[in-house]
Coordinates of C-alpha atoms and ligand atoms in Angstrom, one line a residue:
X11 CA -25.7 -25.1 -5.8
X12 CA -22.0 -26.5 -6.4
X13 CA -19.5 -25.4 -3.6
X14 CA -17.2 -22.8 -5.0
X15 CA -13.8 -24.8 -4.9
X16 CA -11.5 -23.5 -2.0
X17 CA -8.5 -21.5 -3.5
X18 CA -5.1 -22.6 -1.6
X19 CA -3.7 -18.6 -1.4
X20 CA -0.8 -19.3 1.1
X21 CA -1.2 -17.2 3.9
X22 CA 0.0 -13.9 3.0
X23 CA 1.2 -14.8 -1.4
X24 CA -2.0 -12.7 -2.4
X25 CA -1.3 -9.8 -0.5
X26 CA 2.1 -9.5 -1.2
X27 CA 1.3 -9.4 -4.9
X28 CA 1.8 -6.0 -6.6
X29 CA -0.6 -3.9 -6.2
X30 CA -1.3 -0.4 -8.0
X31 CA 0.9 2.5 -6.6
X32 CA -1.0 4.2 -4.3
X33 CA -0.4 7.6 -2.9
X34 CA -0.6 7.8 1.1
X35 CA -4.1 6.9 2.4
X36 CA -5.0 10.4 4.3
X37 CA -8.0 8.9 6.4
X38 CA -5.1 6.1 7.9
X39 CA -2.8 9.0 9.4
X40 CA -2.9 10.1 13.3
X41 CA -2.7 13.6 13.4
X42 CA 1.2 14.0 14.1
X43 CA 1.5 12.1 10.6
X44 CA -0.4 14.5 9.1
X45 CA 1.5 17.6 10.2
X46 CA 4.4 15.7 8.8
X47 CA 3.6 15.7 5.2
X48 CA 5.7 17.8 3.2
X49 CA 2.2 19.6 1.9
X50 CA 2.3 20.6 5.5
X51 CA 5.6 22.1 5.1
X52 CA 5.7 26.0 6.9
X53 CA 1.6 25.7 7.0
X54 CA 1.0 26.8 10.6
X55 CA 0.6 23.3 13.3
X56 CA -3.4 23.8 13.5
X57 CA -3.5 23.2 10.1
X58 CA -2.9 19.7 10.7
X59 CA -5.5 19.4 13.5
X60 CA -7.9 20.7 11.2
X61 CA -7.6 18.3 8.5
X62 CA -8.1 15.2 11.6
X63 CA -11.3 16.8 12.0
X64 CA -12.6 17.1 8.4
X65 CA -11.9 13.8 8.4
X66 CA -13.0 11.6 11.7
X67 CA -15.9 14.4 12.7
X68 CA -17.5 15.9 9.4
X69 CA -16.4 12.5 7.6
X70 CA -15.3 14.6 4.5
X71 CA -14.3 12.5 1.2
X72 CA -12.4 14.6 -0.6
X73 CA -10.2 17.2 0.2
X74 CA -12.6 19.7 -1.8
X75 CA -14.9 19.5 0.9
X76 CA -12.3 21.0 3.3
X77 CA -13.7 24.1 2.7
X78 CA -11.9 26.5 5.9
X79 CA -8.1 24.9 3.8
X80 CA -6.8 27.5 1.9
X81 CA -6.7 26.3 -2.1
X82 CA -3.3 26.1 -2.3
X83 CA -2.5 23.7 0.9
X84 CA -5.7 21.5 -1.0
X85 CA -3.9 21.6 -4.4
X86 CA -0.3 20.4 -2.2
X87 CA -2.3 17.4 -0.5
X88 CA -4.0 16.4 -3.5
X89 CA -0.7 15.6 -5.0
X90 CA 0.6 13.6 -1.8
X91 CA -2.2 11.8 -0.4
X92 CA -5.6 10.1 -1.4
X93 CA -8.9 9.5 0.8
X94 CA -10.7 6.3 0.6
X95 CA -14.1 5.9 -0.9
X96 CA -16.5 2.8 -0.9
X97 CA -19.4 3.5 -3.3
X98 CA -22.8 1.4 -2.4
X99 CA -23.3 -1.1 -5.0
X100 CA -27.0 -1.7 -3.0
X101 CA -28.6 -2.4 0.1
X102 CA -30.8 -4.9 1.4
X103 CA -32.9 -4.8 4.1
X104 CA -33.7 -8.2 6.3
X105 CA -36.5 -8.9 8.0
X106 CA -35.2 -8.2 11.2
X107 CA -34.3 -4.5 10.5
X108 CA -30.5 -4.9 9.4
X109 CA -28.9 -4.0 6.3
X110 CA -26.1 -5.0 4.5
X111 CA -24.5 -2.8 1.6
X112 CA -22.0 -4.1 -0.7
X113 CA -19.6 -1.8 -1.4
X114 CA -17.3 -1.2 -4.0
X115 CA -13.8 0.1 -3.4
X116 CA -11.6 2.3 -5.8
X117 CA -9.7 -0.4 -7.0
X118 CA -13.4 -2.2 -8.2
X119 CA -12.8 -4.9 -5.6
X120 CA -15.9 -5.4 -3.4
X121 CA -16.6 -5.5 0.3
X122 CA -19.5 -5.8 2.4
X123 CA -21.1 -4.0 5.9
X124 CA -23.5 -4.7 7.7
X125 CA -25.8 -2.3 10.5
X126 CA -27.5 -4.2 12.8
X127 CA -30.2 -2.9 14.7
X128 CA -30.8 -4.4 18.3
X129 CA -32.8 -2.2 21.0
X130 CA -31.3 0.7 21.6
X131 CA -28.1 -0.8 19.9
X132 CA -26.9 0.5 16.6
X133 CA -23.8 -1.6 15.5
X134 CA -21.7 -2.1 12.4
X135 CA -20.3 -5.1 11.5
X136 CA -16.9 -4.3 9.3
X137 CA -14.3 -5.9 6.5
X138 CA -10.9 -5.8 6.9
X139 CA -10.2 -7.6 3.9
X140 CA -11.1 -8.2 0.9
X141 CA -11.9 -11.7 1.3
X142 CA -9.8 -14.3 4.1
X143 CA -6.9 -16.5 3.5
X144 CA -7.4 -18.5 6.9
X145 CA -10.1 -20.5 5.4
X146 CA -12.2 -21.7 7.7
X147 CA -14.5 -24.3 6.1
X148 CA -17.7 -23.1 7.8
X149 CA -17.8 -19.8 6.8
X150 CA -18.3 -18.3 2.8
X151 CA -15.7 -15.4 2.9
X152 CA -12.9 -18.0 3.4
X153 CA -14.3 -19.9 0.1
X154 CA -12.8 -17.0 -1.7
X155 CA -9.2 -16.7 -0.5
X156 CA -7.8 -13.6 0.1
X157 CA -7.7 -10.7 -2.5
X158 CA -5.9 -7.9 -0.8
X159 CA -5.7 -6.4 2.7
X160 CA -8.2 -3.3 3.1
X161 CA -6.3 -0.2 4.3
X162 CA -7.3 1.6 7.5
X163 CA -8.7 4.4 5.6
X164 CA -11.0 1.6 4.2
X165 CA -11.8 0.4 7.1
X166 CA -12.6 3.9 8.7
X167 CA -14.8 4.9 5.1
X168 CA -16.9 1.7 5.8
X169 CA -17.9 2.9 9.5
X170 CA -18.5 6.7 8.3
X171 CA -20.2 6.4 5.5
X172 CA -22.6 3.6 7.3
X173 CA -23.1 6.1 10.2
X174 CA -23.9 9.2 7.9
X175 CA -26.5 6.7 5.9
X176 CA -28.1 5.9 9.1
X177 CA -28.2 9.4 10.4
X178 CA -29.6 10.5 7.3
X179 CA -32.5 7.6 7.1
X180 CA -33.3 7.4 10.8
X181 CA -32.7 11.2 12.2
X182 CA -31.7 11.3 16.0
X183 CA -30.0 8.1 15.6
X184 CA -26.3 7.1 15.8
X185 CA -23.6 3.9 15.5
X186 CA -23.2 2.8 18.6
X187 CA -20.7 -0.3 18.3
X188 CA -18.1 -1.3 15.7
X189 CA -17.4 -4.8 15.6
X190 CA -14.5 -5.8 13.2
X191 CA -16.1 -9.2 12.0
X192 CA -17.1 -8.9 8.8
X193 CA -15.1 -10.4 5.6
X194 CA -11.5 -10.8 6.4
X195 CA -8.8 -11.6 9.5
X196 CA -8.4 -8.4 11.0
X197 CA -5.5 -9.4 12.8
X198 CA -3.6 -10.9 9.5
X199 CA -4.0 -7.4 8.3
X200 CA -2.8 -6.0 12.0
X201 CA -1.3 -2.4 11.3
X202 CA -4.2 -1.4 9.2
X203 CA -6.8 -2.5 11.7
X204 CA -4.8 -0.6 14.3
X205 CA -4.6 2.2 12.7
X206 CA -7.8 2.1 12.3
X207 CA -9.3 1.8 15.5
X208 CA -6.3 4.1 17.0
X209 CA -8.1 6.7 14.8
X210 CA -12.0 5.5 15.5
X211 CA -11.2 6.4 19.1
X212 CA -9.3 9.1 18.7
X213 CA -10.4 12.2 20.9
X214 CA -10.3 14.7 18.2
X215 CA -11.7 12.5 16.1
X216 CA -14.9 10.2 16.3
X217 CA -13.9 9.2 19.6
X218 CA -15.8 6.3 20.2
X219 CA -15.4 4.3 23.7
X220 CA -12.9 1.2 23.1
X221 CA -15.4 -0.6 24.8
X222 CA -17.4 0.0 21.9
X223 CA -15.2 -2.0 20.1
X224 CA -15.0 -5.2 19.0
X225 CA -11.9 -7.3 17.1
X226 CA -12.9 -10.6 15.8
X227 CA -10.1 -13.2 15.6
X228 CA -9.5 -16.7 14.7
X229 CA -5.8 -16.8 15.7
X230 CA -3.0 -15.1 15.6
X231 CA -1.3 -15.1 19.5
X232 CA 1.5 -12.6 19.0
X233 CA -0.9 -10.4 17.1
X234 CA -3.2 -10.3 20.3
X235 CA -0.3 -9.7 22.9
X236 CA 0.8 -6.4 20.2
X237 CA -2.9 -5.4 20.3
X238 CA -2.5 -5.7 24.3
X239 CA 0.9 -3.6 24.4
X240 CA 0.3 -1.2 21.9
X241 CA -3.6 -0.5 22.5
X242 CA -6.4 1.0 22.0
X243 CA -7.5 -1.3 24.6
X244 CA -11.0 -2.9 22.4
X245 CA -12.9 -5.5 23.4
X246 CA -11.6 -9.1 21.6
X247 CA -13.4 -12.1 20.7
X248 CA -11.5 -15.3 20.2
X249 CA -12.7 -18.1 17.8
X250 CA -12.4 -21.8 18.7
X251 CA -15.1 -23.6 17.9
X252 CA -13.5 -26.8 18.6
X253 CA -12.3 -27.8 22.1
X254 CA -9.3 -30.2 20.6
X255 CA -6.9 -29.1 18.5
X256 CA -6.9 -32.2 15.7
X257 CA -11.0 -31.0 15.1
X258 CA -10.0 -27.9 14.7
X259 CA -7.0 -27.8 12.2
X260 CA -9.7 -29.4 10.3
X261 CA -12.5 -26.6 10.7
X262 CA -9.9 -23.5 11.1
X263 CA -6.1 -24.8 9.1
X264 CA -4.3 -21.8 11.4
X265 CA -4.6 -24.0 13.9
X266 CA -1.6 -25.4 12.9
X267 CA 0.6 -22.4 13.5
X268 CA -1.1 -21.2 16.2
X269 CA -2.9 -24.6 18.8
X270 CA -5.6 -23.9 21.3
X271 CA -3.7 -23.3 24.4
X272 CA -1.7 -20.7 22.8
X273 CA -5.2 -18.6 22.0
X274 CA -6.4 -19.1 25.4
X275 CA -2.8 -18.1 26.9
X276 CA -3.3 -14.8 24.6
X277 CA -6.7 -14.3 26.0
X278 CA -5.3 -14.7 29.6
X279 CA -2.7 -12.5 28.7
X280 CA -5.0 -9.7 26.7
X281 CA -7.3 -10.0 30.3
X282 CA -4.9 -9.7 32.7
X283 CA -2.6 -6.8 30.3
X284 CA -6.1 -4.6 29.5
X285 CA -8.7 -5.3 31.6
X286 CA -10.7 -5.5 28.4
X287 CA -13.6 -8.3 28.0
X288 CA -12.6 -11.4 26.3
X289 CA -15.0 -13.7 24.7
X290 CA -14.5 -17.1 23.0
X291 CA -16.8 -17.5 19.8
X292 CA -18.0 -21.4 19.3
X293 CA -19.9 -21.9 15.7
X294 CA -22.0 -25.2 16.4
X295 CA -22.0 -27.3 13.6
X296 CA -24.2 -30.0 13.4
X297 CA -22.9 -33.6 14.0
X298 CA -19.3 -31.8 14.0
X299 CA -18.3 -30.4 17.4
X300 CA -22.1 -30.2 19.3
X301 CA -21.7 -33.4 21.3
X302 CA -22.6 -33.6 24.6
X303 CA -18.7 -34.3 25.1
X304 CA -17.5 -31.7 23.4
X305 CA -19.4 -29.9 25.5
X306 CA -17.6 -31.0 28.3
X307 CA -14.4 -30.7 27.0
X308 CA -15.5 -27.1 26.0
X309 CA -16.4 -26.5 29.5
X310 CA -13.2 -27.8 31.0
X311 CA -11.2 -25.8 28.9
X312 CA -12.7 -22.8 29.4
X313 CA -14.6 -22.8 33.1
X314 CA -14.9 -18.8 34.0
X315 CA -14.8 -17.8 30.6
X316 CA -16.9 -16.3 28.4
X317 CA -18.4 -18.2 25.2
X318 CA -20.6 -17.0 22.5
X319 CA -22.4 -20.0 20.8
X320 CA -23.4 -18.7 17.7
X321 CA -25.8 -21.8 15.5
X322 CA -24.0 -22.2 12.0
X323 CA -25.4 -19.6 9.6
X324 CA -25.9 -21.9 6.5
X325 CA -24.1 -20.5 3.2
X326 CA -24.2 -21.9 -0.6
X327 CA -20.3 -22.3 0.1
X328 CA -20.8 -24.9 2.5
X329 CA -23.1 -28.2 3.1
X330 CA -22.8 -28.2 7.0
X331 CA -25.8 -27.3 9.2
X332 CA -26.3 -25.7 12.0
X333 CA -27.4 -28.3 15.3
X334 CA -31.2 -28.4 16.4
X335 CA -32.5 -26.0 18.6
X336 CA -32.6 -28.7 21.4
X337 CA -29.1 -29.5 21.4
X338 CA -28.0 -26.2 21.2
X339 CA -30.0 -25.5 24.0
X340 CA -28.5 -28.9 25.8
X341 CA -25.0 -27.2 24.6
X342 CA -25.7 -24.1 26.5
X343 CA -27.2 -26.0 29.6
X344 CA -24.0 -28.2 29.8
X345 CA -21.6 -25.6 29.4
X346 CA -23.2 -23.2 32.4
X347 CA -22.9 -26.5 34.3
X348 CA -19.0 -26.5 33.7
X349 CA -18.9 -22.9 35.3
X350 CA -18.2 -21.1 31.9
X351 CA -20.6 -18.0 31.2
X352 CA -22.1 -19.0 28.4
X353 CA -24.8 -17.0 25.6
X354 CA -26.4 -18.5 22.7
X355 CA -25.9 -15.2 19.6
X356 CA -28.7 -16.0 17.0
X357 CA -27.3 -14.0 14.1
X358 CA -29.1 -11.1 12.8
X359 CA -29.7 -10.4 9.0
X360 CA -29.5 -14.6 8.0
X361 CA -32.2 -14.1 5.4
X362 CA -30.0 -11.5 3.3
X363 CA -26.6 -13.4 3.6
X364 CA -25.5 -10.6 6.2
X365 CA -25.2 -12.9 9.2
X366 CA -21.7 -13.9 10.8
X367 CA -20.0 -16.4 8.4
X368 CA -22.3 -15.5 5.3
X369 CA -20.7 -12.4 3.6
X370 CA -19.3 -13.4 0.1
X371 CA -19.3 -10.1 -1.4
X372 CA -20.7 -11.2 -5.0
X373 CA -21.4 -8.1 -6.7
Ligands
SF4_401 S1 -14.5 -17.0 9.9 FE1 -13.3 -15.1 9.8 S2 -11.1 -15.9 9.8 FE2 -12.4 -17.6 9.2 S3 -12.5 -17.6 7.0 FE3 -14.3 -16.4 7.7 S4 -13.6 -14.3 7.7 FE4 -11.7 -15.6 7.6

């Protein structure tokens, strides 16, 4: 198949263009924000309280379904605020027991999820955006460009309604983890992913652990130390996949703004500010940066550290291949060597395009 041609979006032109008004996105608001709409004006302060838990507990979609609101505070939000929806487009089911629905938002853009079942482990992998605009040449979403950020209350919709389908199909079971890894940058589109998870782990709400939690980034330094000052406190991953920085302005362009030692400053920092795990993600690409010396460099740079290897998950979008299983193996070896703690991730779901790198979201 020919390679989709890479669009050249500038970093943030696509999602500055216009987009359709939208009226406040309910599921994106703490509670305090909600007791400040004016629907809420003179309604008594549980009211507010209420509405936080039709939404993050019973995961209700429409205000209809609020059913202990009296009418007339219903008919006052329904002119002031709007709640996400994602309709499943389909599902499919890999081999190894994940599933990954494509999703269609309001709008008719397109964004995919994907459960992954592992043990007693039930997590969801999430979009933040409707395709990237970092472009890293490796990985299909970035093919694309980026078409707009996702809101938090699209971001939230993609967790609840993926919990409720799996409590529904497998009774007695429930989501686990959340990682934020799926299409997009979720630190390009920072205050909606923090609204998000400020809301996932919200007590009154679905209060998941942080530690449940897991942000995805291939850049983005400041963004990190905000994450770090602001909170909640998640666990991060950190993408290199390159140990200099000329190989990896070629495999991931933001690392022209933002050079290795600046991420593994942030990391430091994120460590030290949180206590919160930090892990460094390394896609091995065959004949590209799965040397023996790379290896070493890899190891130098990051000796104590942790490091996901995660084998290329092959695409249409791309023609690069992931190494063999031998030198990922040797990869692995040489690295533990170098005193970094490293684990070898073999993605789940690769036979359905769901694995890490693979979502397109071709509907
Ligand atoms: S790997 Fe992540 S940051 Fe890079 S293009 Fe893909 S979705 Fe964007």
């Amino acid at each position: 198949m020919t390679p989709t041609p890479r669009r050249t979006t500038s970093d943030d032109a696509a999602a500055r263009r216009p987009q359709p008004v939208r009226r406040v996105d309910l599921l994106g608001l703490s509670a305090d924000e909600i007791a400040a709409l004016g629907a809420l004006d003179g309604a008594p302060r549980f009211r507010a309280a209420q509405v936080f838990r039709w939404l993050h507990r019973q995961r209700a979609r429409s205000l209809a379904a609020m059913s202990n609101l009296p009418l007339e505070l219903r008919s006052r939000l329904d002119g002031e605020v709007e709640i996400a929806v994602a309709d499943v487009l389909r599902e499919e089911r890999s081999e190894d027991g994940s599933t990954k629905a494509v999703l269609r938002l309001a709008d008719g853009r397109v964004v995919e999820s994907v459960l992954i079942r592992e043990k007693s482990k039930r997590t969801l992998c999430v979009s933040t955006q409707v395709g990237c605009a970092v472009g890293c040449v490796f990985c299909a979403t970035g093919a694309a460009g980026l078409g707009r950020h996702l809101t938090a209350g699209e971001i939230l919709r993609q967790v609840y309604d993926a919990e409720e389908r799996l409590e529904r199909e497998s009774p007695g079971e429930r989501l686990t983890n959340v990682v934020l890894m799926g299409m997009g940058e979720p630190l390009h589109n920072f205050e909606a992913t923090r609204r998000a998870l400020v809301n996932l782990t919200a007590r009154a709400g679905r209060g998941l652990s942080p530690r449940r939690l897991t942000v995805s980034t291939s850049g983005y330094p400041e963004r990190i130390g905000g994450l770090a000052r602001e909170g909640p406190h998640v666990r991060l991953a950190i993408s290199l996949t390159a140990a200099t920085d000329e190989l990896r302005t070629r495999l991931i362009p933001l690392n022209r703004r933002y050079p290795i030692a600046s991420l593994v400053e942030a990391g430091a920092y994120y460590e030290r500010t949180t206590r919160s795990r930090v892990t460094f993600e390394y896609v091995l690409l065959q004949g590209i940066n799965d040397s023996r010396d790379d290896a070493r460099r890899l190891g130098r740079l990051l000796r104590g550290r942790r490091v996901n290897l995660i084998p290329l998950n092959p695409h249409p979008y791309s023609t690069m291949k992931p190494p063999a299983d031998e030198t990922v193996e040797l990869f692995h070896r040489s690295l533990k060597e170098s005193g970094v703690i490293s684990t070898v991730r073999w993605s789940k779901g690769r036979d359905i395009q769901a694995a890490c790198g693979q979502l397109a979201a071709r509907s």
